[in-house]
Amino acid sequence: MYLLIPVLLSIVVALARGKDLTRFALGGRFRAPWLVIFILVYRLVLYLQPVSDWAIQSGLAPYLNPVPYVLLLLFISLNRRLKPVSGPLMVIGLGTFLNLVVMVANGGFVPVPLEALRHTTPPEMIARMQQGIPDCHSILMDESSRLTFLADNFYIPRPFPFPAAFSVGDSIIGVGAFWLFQVVFPPKR
């Protein structure tokens, strides 16, 4: 949900710059665009409470969590030379890679400090995480957490409609997403 901010801001800026949001400047030249749709559906399904509970209880969550990051890096690799989106895709790829690194270094989960959780997460979920039970994507940061400078150290607190913890990698992805929206839509005719 953290990406809503740069995407919405980018749409506002694109409109202010006279971009035509009804036309796509690339004309369908992306290779394997279905990967992006699959990633979005995969993430949505994985975050559904029954699915995330199953993933945690079955022990599969640490293996399922990195999948969308790997697939997004594959999509970026396939489209890295596509002008004019090669720059934004590389920025998104850097952020995605950083997120994947911290996730793999921490057993398939992203550490989140307690302070960020207090501002973004329901108390019952925090209590579960304090007992060592991760949510589908995150674990409570502690002294065993690795690469904590890449973890979800920042947060957008309530009363924002979608409070969220986010990382340096997420911020880089947001910058890349903002840039991408500026280049994929052509000027109005």
Coordinates of C-alpha atoms in Angstrom, one line a residue:
M1 CA 0.0 0.0 0.0
Y2 CA 3.0 2.3 0.5
L3 CA 3.3 2.6 -3.3
L4 CA -0.1 4.3 -3.5
I5 CA 1.5 7.6 -2.5
P6 CA 4.1 7.8 -5.3
V7 CA 1.7 6.4 -7.9
L8 CA -1.1 8.8 -7.0
L9 CA 1.4 11.7 -6.8
S10 CA 2.8 10.7 -10.2
I11 CA -0.6 10.6 -11.8
V12 CA -1.4 14.1 -10.4
V13 CA 2.0 15.4 -11.7
A14 CA 1.5 13.7 -15.1
L15 CA -1.9 15.3 -15.5
A16 CA -0.4 18.7 -14.5
R17 CA 2.3 18.2 -17.2
G18 CA -0.4 17.5 -19.8
K19 CA 0.1 13.8 -20.1
D20 CA -2.6 11.7 -21.7
L21 CA -3.4 8.9 -19.2
T22 CA -5.7 7.2 -21.7
R23 CA -2.8 6.2 -24.0
F24 CA 0.2 4.1 -23.3
A25 CA 3.4 5.4 -24.9
L26 CA 5.0 2.0 -25.4
G27 CA 2.2 0.4 -27.5
G28 CA 2.4 -2.9 -25.7
R29 CA 6.1 -3.5 -26.3
F30 CA 6.8 -4.9 -22.8
R31 CA 8.1 -8.4 -22.8
A32 CA 6.2 -10.8 -20.5
P33 CA 3.7 -8.2 -19.2
W34 CA 1.7 -11.0 -17.7
L35 CA 4.4 -11.3 -15.1
V36 CA 3.4 -8.0 -13.5
I37 CA -0.3 -9.1 -13.4
F38 CA 0.7 -12.4 -11.9
I39 CA 2.9 -10.6 -9.3
L40 CA 0.0 -8.3 -8.3
V41 CA -2.5 -11.2 -8.0
Y42 CA 0.1 -13.4 -6.1
R43 CA 0.8 -10.6 -3.6
L44 CA -2.9 -9.9 -3.1
V45 CA -3.8 -13.6 -2.6
L46 CA -0.8 -14.1 -0.2
Y47 CA -2.0 -11.3 2.0
L48 CA -5.5 -12.7 2.3
Q49 CA -5.8 -13.7 6.0
P50 CA -6.7 -17.4 5.4
V51 CA -3.9 -17.8 2.8
S52 CA -1.3 -15.9 5.0
D53 CA -2.3 -18.0 8.0
W54 CA -1.9 -21.2 6.0
A55 CA 1.5 -20.0 4.7
I56 CA 2.7 -19.3 8.2
Q57 CA 1.3 -22.5 9.7
S58 CA 2.6 -24.7 6.9
G59 CA 6.1 -23.1 7.1
L60 CA 5.9 -22.1 3.4
A61 CA 5.8 -18.3 4.0
P62 CA 9.6 -17.9 3.9
Y63 CA 9.7 -19.6 0.5
L64 CA 6.6 -17.9 -0.9
N65 CA 7.6 -14.3 0.2
P66 CA 10.6 -13.9 -2.1
V67 CA 8.8 -15.2 -5.2
P68 CA 7.3 -11.8 -6.4
Y69 CA 10.6 -10.1 -5.9
V70 CA 12.4 -12.7 -8.1
L71 CA 9.7 -12.5 -10.7
L72 CA 9.8 -8.7 -10.8
L73 CA 13.6 -8.8 -11.2
L74 CA 13.0 -11.2 -14.1
F75 CA 10.5 -8.8 -15.7
I76 CA 12.9 -5.9 -15.3
S77 CA 15.7 -8.0 -16.8
L78 CA 13.6 -8.9 -19.8
N79 CA 12.7 -5.2 -20.4
R80 CA 15.9 -3.4 -19.3
R81 CA 16.7 -2.1 -22.8
L82 CA 13.2 -0.8 -23.6
K83 CA 13.3 2.9 -24.1
P84 CA 12.0 5.1 -22.5
V85 CA 11.4 2.9 -19.4
S86 CA 14.9 1.4 -19.0
G87 CA 15.9 4.1 -16.4
P88 CA 12.8 3.8 -14.2
L89 CA 12.9 0.0 -14.4
M90 CA 16.5 -0.1 -13.2
V91 CA 15.6 2.1 -10.3
I92 CA 12.7 -0.2 -9.4
G93 CA 15.0 -3.1 -9.9
L94 CA 17.5 -1.7 -7.4
G95 CA 14.8 -1.2 -4.8
T96 CA 13.4 -4.7 -5.4
F97 CA 16.9 -6.2 -5.1
L98 CA 17.5 -4.5 -1.8
N99 CA 14.2 -5.8 -0.5
L100 CA 15.0 -9.3 -1.7
V101 CA 18.4 -9.2 0.0
V102 CA 17.1 -8.2 3.4
M103 CA 14.3 -10.8 3.1
V104 CA 16.6 -13.6 2.2
A105 CA 19.1 -12.6 4.9
N106 CA 16.2 -12.8 7.5
G107 CA 14.9 -16.2 6.6
G108 CA 12.2 -15.0 4.1
F109 CA 10.8 -12.2 6.2
V110 CA 11.4 -8.5 6.5
P111 CA 12.2 -7.2 10.0
V112 CA 10.2 -4.3 11.3
P113 CA 11.1 -2.4 14.5
L114 CA 8.5 -2.4 17.3
E115 CA 8.2 1.4 17.0
A116 CA 7.1 1.2 13.3
L117 CA 4.7 -1.7 14.2
R118 CA 3.1 0.4 16.9
H119 CA 2.2 3.1 14.4
T120 CA 1.0 0.8 11.6
T121 CA -0.2 -2.5 12.9
P122 CA -3.2 -3.7 14.9
P123 CA -2.3 -4.5 18.6
E124 CA -3.3 -8.2 18.2
M125 CA -0.8 -8.6 15.3
I126 CA 1.9 -7.0 17.3
A127 CA 1.2 -9.3 20.2
R128 CA 1.5 -12.3 17.9
M129 CA 4.8 -11.0 16.5
Q130 CA 6.1 -10.5 20.0
Q131 CA 5.5 -14.1 20.6
G132 CA 7.7 -15.0 17.6
I133 CA 4.8 -15.5 15.1
P134 CA 5.5 -13.6 11.9
D135 CA 2.8 -12.1 9.8
C136 CA 3.0 -13.3 6.3
H137 CA 5.7 -10.9 5.2
S138 CA 7.3 -9.4 8.4
I139 CA 8.9 -10.4 11.6
L140 CA 9.6 -8.3 14.7
M141 CA 13.1 -6.8 14.5
D142 CA 15.5 -8.0 17.2
E143 CA 19.2 -8.5 17.9
S144 CA 19.3 -11.5 15.5
S145 CA 17.9 -9.5 12.6
R146 CA 20.4 -9.0 9.7
L147 CA 20.9 -6.0 7.5
T148 CA 18.5 -3.9 9.6
F149 CA 19.4 -0.7 7.7
L150 CA 17.5 -2.3 4.8
A151 CA 14.5 -3.4 6.9
D152 CA 11.1 -1.6 7.2
N153 CA 12.5 1.1 9.4
F154 CA 10.2 3.9 8.2
Y155 CA 6.5 4.3 8.5
I156 CA 3.4 6.2 7.5
P157 CA 1.3 6.2 10.7
R158 CA -2.4 6.3 11.3
P159 CA -4.6 8.3 10.6
F160 CA -3.4 7.8 7.0
P161 CA -5.9 5.4 5.4
F162 CA -3.2 2.8 4.7
P163 CA -0.6 3.0 7.5
A164 CA 2.5 1.1 6.5
A165 CA 6.1 0.4 7.4
F166 CA 8.5 0.7 4.5
S167 CA 12.2 0.3 3.7
V168 CA 14.9 2.1 1.8
G169 CA 14.2 -0.4 -1.0
D170 CA 10.5 0.5 -1.0
S171 CA 11.4 4.2 -1.2
I172 CA 13.6 3.5 -4.2
I173 CA 10.8 1.5 -5.8
G174 CA 8.5 4.5 -5.2
V175 CA 10.9 6.8 -6.9
G176 CA 11.2 4.4 -9.9
A177 CA 7.4 4.0 -10.0
F178 CA 6.9 7.8 -10.0
W179 CA 9.5 8.2 -12.8
L180 CA 7.9 5.3 -14.8
F181 CA 4.5 6.9 -14.8
Q182 CA 6.1 10.1 -16.1
V183 CA 7.6 8.4 -19.1
V184 CA 5.0 5.8 -20.1
F185 CA 2.2 8.3 -20.8
P186 CA 2.6 10.5 -23.9
P187 CA 1.7 14.2 -24.0
K188 CA -1.9 15.0 -25.0
R189 CA -2.3 15.7 -28.7

